[in-house]
Amino acid sequence: MFQPGPDSAFRRANPLTRLALVAAVAAMLPLWPAPVLLAALAVVLTGGAALGFGRLLAWRMVLLMLPLAIALAVVQGLLVPRGPVAACGPLACYPEGLAYGLRVFARLTLLLGIGLVFVMTTRPSDLARALDGAGVPPSISYLLTAPLALVETVGQEAREVRDSLQLRGFSARGGLRARVRILAAMMNPLARSLITDAPARAEVLEMRGFRAFPRRGLIDPIQDSAAEIRLRRAFLVLALLQLGLAAA
């Protein structure tokens, strides 16, 4: 998931500062209307372009959110009764349902966008070091960083399984049917490999004394400054303030 790019203050920032920004943006979702959320999404996409992966970020978001957008428009605008009926071309639709679907779409898209920016600028090892430096217990640190690290491992194993299947005559160049066929053939060996590797990973953690101490010492901790600490606190205060206003 991590994408290298030009050096910038955002990339040099402590991973916890970027995580606090994610929390502040996530707290916007239940409070602000769809136009504000879409404007924030435009800022996120612009930031992704400045960080060097704007096209990849946009492609991933379109790939993930386009099916959801179509489903929300059909279900909320055409199938679920919500408010008065209006004419949408040759179809009868529910404008209130479309507005509700747009609000849900804006929330999920903004959350996905800021989450992708975080994982595409943060190495799991750097996040683990930052959490350890902040005194987070190793079990919680592992819970937060293991999924990010596992994505790379699963991706590499999936590529190896795909290559071995292609050597055995499977091909993904014959259209949708061929892609579905090779994907179905990949599931069994990939799942078996992940299940087989799980005990080995657990043994490695135990050999390293994973839970021997409540905190872990670091040889090369992530550098942190007083200004970043104040900025993180400001992001967290902003997040709590928005959640309080949304609950009021």
CSV table of C-alpha atoms in Angstrom, one decimal:
chain,number,residue,atom,x,y,z
A,1,MET,CA,0.0,0.0,0.0
A,2,PHE,CA,2.9,2.4,0.7
A,3,GLN,CA,3.7,4.6,-2.2
A,4,PRO,CA,7.1,6.5,-2.3
A,5,GLY,CA,6.9,10.1,-3.5
A,6,PRO,CA,8.5,13.6,-3.2
A,7,ASP,CA,9.7,14.7,0.2
A,8,SER,CA,7.2,16.9,2.0
A,9,ALA,CA,6.2,18.0,5.5
A,10,PHE,CA,3.3,15.6,5.5
A,11,ARG,CA,5.5,12.6,4.8
A,12,ARG,CA,8.1,13.7,7.4
A,13,ALA,CA,5.4,14.1,10.0
A,14,ASN,CA,5.1,11.5,12.8
A,15,PRO,CA,2.6,8.7,11.8
A,16,LEU,CA,0.6,9.5,14.9
A,17,THR,CA,0.1,13.1,13.6
A,18,ARG,CA,-1.3,11.7,10.3
A,19,LEU,CA,-3.5,9.3,12.3
A,20,ALA,CA,-4.9,12.2,14.4
A,21,LEU,CA,-5.7,14.0,11.1
A,22,VAL,CA,-7.6,10.9,10.0
A,23,ALA,CA,-9.6,11.0,13.3
A,24,ALA,CA,-10.4,14.6,12.8
A,25,VAL,CA,-11.7,14.0,9.3
A,26,ALA,CA,-13.6,10.9,10.3
A,27,ALA,CA,-15.4,13.0,13.0
A,28,MET,CA,-16.7,15.2,10.3
A,29,LEU,CA,-18.9,12.5,8.8
A,30,PRO,CA,-21.9,12.6,11.1
A,31,LEU,CA,-21.9,16.4,11.4
A,32,TRP,CA,-21.5,18.1,8.0
A,33,PRO,CA,-23.8,17.9,5.0
A,34,ALA,CA,-22.8,16.3,1.7
A,35,PRO,CA,-21.4,19.5,0.0
A,36,VAL,CA,-18.9,20.1,2.8
A,37,LEU,CA,-17.8,16.5,2.8
A,38,LEU,CA,-17.4,16.5,-1.0
A,39,ALA,CA,-15.3,19.7,-0.7
A,40,ALA,CA,-13.1,18.0,1.9
A,41,LEU,CA,-12.8,15.0,-0.5
A,42,ALA,CA,-11.6,17.4,-3.2
A,43,VAL,CA,-8.9,18.6,-0.7
A,44,VAL,CA,-7.9,15.0,0.0
A,45,LEU,CA,-7.6,14.2,-3.7
A,46,THR,CA,-5.6,17.4,-4.3
A,47,GLY,CA,-3.3,16.4,-1.4
A,48,GLY,CA,-2.9,12.9,-2.9
A,49,ALA,CA,-1.8,14.5,-6.2
A,50,ALA,CA,0.7,16.7,-4.4
A,51,LEU,CA,2.1,13.7,-2.5
A,52,GLY,CA,2.8,11.9,-5.8
A,53,PHE,CA,0.0,9.3,-6.2
A,54,GLY,CA,-3.0,11.3,-7.3
A,55,ARG,CA,-3.8,9.1,-10.3
A,56,LEU,CA,-3.5,5.9,-8.3
A,57,LEU,CA,-5.6,7.3,-5.4
A,58,ALA,CA,-8.3,8.4,-7.8
A,59,TRP,CA,-8.3,5.0,-9.6
A,60,ARG,CA,-8.6,3.0,-6.3
A,61,MET,CA,-11.4,5.2,-5.1
A,62,VAL,CA,-13.3,4.9,-8.4
A,63,LEU,CA,-12.8,1.1,-8.4
A,64,LEU,CA,-14.1,0.8,-4.9
A,65,MET,CA,-16.9,3.4,-4.8
A,66,LEU,CA,-18.5,3.3,-8.3
A,67,PRO,CA,-20.4,0.1,-7.6
A,68,LEU,CA,-21.6,1.6,-4.3
A,69,ALA,CA,-22.7,4.8,-5.9
A,70,ILE,CA,-24.8,2.9,-8.5
A,71,ALA,CA,-26.3,0.8,-5.7
A,72,LEU,CA,-27.2,3.8,-3.6
A,73,ALA,CA,-28.7,5.7,-6.5
A,74,VAL,CA,-30.9,2.7,-7.5
A,75,VAL,CA,-31.9,1.6,-3.9
A,76,GLN,CA,-32.4,5.0,-2.3
A,77,GLY,CA,-33.6,6.9,-5.3
A,78,LEU,CA,-35.8,4.4,-7.0
A,79,LEU,CA,-36.7,1.4,-4.7
A,80,VAL,CA,-37.1,2.7,-1.2
A,81,PRO,CA,-40.0,5.2,-0.7
A,82,ARG,CA,-38.6,8.3,0.9
A,83,GLY,CA,-40.6,11.6,0.6
A,84,PRO,CA,-42.6,12.8,-2.4
A,85,VAL,CA,-42.1,11.3,-5.9
A,86,ALA,CA,-40.6,13.3,-8.7
A,87,ALA,CA,-39.8,12.6,-12.3
A,88,CYS,CA,-36.2,11.8,-13.1
A,89,GLY,CA,-36.4,11.5,-16.9
A,90,PRO,CA,-38.5,8.5,-17.8
A,91,LEU,CA,-38.4,7.2,-14.2
A,92,ALA,CA,-40.1,8.1,-11.0
A,93,CYS,CA,-37.6,8.7,-8.2
A,94,TYR,CA,-37.4,10.0,-4.7
A,95,PRO,CA,-35.4,13.3,-4.4
A,96,GLU,CA,-35.1,12.9,-0.6
A,97,GLY,CA,-33.8,9.4,-1.1
A,98,LEU,CA,-31.2,10.6,-3.7
A,99,ALA,CA,-30.1,13.3,-1.2
A,100,TYR,CA,-29.8,10.7,1.5
A,101,GLY,CA,-27.8,8.4,-0.8
A,102,LEU,CA,-25.5,11.3,-1.7
A,103,ARG,CA,-24.9,12.0,2.0
A,104,VAL,CA,-24.0,8.3,2.6
A,105,PHE,CA,-21.8,8.2,-0.5
A,106,ALA,CA,-20.0,11.4,0.5
A,107,ARG,CA,-19.3,10.1,4.0
A,108,LEU,CA,-17.9,6.7,2.9
A,109,THR,CA,-15.9,8.2,0.1
A,110,LEU,CA,-14.2,10.8,2.3
A,111,LEU,CA,-13.4,8.2,4.9
A,112,LEU,CA,-12.0,5.9,2.2
A,113,GLY,CA,-10.0,8.8,0.7
A,114,ILE,CA,-8.3,9.9,3.9
A,115,GLY,CA,-7.7,6.3,4.9
A,116,LEU,CA,-5.9,5.6,1.6
A,117,VAL,CA,-3.8,8.7,2.0
A,118,PHE,CA,-2.7,7.5,5.4
A,119,VAL,CA,-1.8,4.0,4.4
A,120,MET,CA,-0.1,5.2,1.1
A,121,THR,CA,2.2,7.5,3.1
A,122,THR,CA,2.8,5.4,6.2
A,123,ARG,CA,4.9,2.3,6.4
A,124,PRO,CA,3.5,-0.2,8.9
A,125,SER,CA,7.0,-0.4,10.6
A,126,ASP,CA,7.0,3.4,11.1
A,127,LEU,CA,3.5,3.3,12.6
A,128,ALA,CA,4.6,0.5,14.9
A,129,ARG,CA,7.6,2.4,16.0
A,130,ALA,CA,5.6,5.5,16.6
A,131,LEU,CA,3.0,3.6,18.7
A,132,ASP,CA,5.8,1.9,20.7
A,133,GLY,CA,7.4,5.3,21.3
A,134,ALA,CA,4.1,6.7,22.6
A,135,GLY,CA,3.9,3.9,25.1
A,136,VAL,CA,1.1,2.0,23.5
A,137,PRO,CA,1.0,-1.7,24.7
A,138,PRO,CA,2.6,-4.1,22.2
A,139,SER,CA,-0.7,-6.1,21.7
A,140,ILE,CA,-2.6,-2.9,20.7
A,141,SER,CA,0.2,-1.8,18.5
A,142,TYR,CA,0.3,-5.2,16.7
A,143,LEU,CA,-3.5,-5.1,16.3
A,144,LEU,CA,-3.3,-1.7,14.5
A,145,THR,CA,-0.3,-2.5,12.3
A,146,ALA,CA,-0.6,-6.2,11.5
A,147,PRO,CA,-3.4,-5.7,8.9
A,148,LEU,CA,-1.4,-3.1,7.0
A,149,ALA,CA,1.7,-5.4,7.0
A,150,LEU,CA,-0.4,-8.4,6.0
A,151,VAL,CA,-1.7,-6.6,2.9
A,152,GLU,CA,1.8,-6.6,1.4
A,153,THR,CA,2.3,-10.3,2.4
A,154,VAL,CA,-1.0,-11.4,0.9
A,155,GLY,CA,-0.3,-9.4,-2.3
A,156,GLN,CA,3.1,-11.0,-2.8
A,157,GLU,CA,1.7,-14.5,-2.1
A,158,ALA,CA,-1.2,-13.8,-4.5
A,159,ARG,CA,1.2,-12.8,-7.3
A,160,GLU,CA,3.2,-16.0,-6.7
A,161,VAL,CA,0.1,-18.2,-6.8
A,162,ARG,CA,-1.1,-16.4,-10.0
A,163,ASP,CA,2.3,-16.9,-11.7
A,164,SER,CA,2.4,-20.6,-10.8
A,165,LEU,CA,-1.2,-21.1,-12.1
A,166,GLN,CA,-0.3,-19.3,-15.4
A,167,LEU,CA,2.7,-21.7,-15.8
A,168,ARG,CA,0.2,-24.6,-15.4
A,169,GLY,CA,-2.0,-23.3,-18.3
A,170,PHE,CA,-4.4,-20.9,-16.5
A,171,SER,CA,-4.6,-17.5,-18.3
A,172,ALA,CA,-6.2,-14.2,-17.4
A,173,ARG,CA,-6.2,-12.8,-20.9
A,174,GLY,CA,-9.4,-14.4,-22.2
A,175,GLY,CA,-11.9,-11.9,-20.8
A,176,LEU,CA,-14.0,-12.0,-17.7
A,177,ARG,CA,-14.6,-15.7,-17.7
A,178,ALA,CA,-10.9,-16.4,-17.7
A,179,ARG,CA,-10.3,-13.9,-14.9
A,180,VAL,CA,-13.0,-15.5,-12.7
A,181,ARG,CA,-11.6,-18.9,-13.4
A,182,ILE,CA,-8.0,-18.1,-12.4
A,183,LEU,CA,-9.4,-16.1,-9.3
A,184,ALA,CA,-11.3,-19.2,-8.2
A,185,ALA,CA,-8.2,-21.4,-8.6
A,186,MET,CA,-6.2,-18.9,-6.5
A,187,MET,CA,-8.5,-19.0,-3.5
A,188,ASN,CA,-7.6,-22.4,-2.1
A,189,PRO,CA,-3.8,-22.3,-2.2
A,190,LEU,CA,-3.8,-18.7,-1.0
A,191,ALA,CA,-6.0,-19.4,2.0
A,192,ARG,CA,-4.1,-22.6,2.8
A,193,SER,CA,-0.8,-20.6,2.7
A,194,LEU,CA,-2.2,-17.9,5.1
A,195,ILE,CA,-3.5,-20.5,7.5
A,196,THR,CA,-0.1,-22.4,7.4
A,197,ASP,CA,1.9,-19.2,8.0
A,198,ALA,CA,-0.2,-18.2,11.1
A,199,PRO,CA,1.4,-20.6,13.6
A,200,ALA,CA,4.9,-19.6,12.4
A,201,ARG,CA,4.1,-15.9,12.8
A,202,ALA,CA,2.8,-16.6,16.4
A,203,GLU,CA,6.0,-18.6,17.2
A,204,VAL,CA,8.2,-15.8,16.0
A,205,LEU,CA,6.3,-13.3,18.2
A,206,GLU,CA,6.6,-15.5,21.2
A,207,MET,CA,10.4,-16.1,20.6
A,208,ARG,CA,10.8,-12.3,20.5
A,209,GLY,CA,9.1,-11.9,23.9
A,210,PHE,CA,6.0,-10.2,22.4
A,211,ARG,CA,4.2,-9.8,25.7
A,212,ALA,CA,7.1,-10.0,28.1
A,213,PHE,CA,7.0,-6.3,29.0
A,214,PRO,CA,4.1,-3.8,29.0
A,215,ARG,CA,6.3,-1.4,26.9
A,216,ARG,CA,9.0,-1.9,24.3
A,217,GLY,CA,12.2,0.1,24.1
A,218,LEU,CA,13.3,1.4,20.7
A,219,ILE,CA,16.8,1.8,19.3
A,220,ASP,CA,15.7,4.2,16.6
A,221,PRO,CA,12.4,5.9,17.8
A,222,ILE,CA,10.4,8.2,15.5
A,223,GLN,CA,11.4,11.8,15.9
A,224,ASP,CA,8.7,13.9,17.5
A,225,SER,CA,8.6,17.6,18.2
A,226,ALA,CA,6.6,19.8,20.6
A,227,ALA,CA,4.9,21.4,17.6
A,228,GLU,CA,3.7,18.1,16.3
A,229,ILE,CA,2.4,17.1,19.7
A,230,ARG,CA,0.4,20.3,19.9
A,231,LEU,CA,-0.9,19.7,16.4
A,232,ARG,CA,-2.0,16.2,17.3
A,233,ARG,CA,-3.8,17.5,20.4
A,234,ALA,CA,-5.5,20.1,18.2
A,235,PHE,CA,-6.7,17.4,15.8
A,236,LEU,CA,-8.0,15.3,18.6
A,237,VAL,CA,-9.8,18.3,20.2
A,238,LEU,CA,-11.3,19.1,16.9
A,239,ALA,CA,-12.5,15.5,16.5
A,240,LEU,CA,-14.1,15.5,20.0
A,241,LEU,CA,-15.7,18.8,19.4
A,242,GLN,CA,-17.3,17.7,16.1
A,243,LEU,CA,-18.5,14.4,17.7
A,244,GLY,CA,-20.0,16.5,20.6
A,245,LEU,CA,-21.8,18.8,18.2
A,246,ALA,CA,-23.1,15.8,16.1
A,247,ALA,CA,-24.5,14.2,19.3
A,248,ALA,CA,-26.1,17.4,20.6
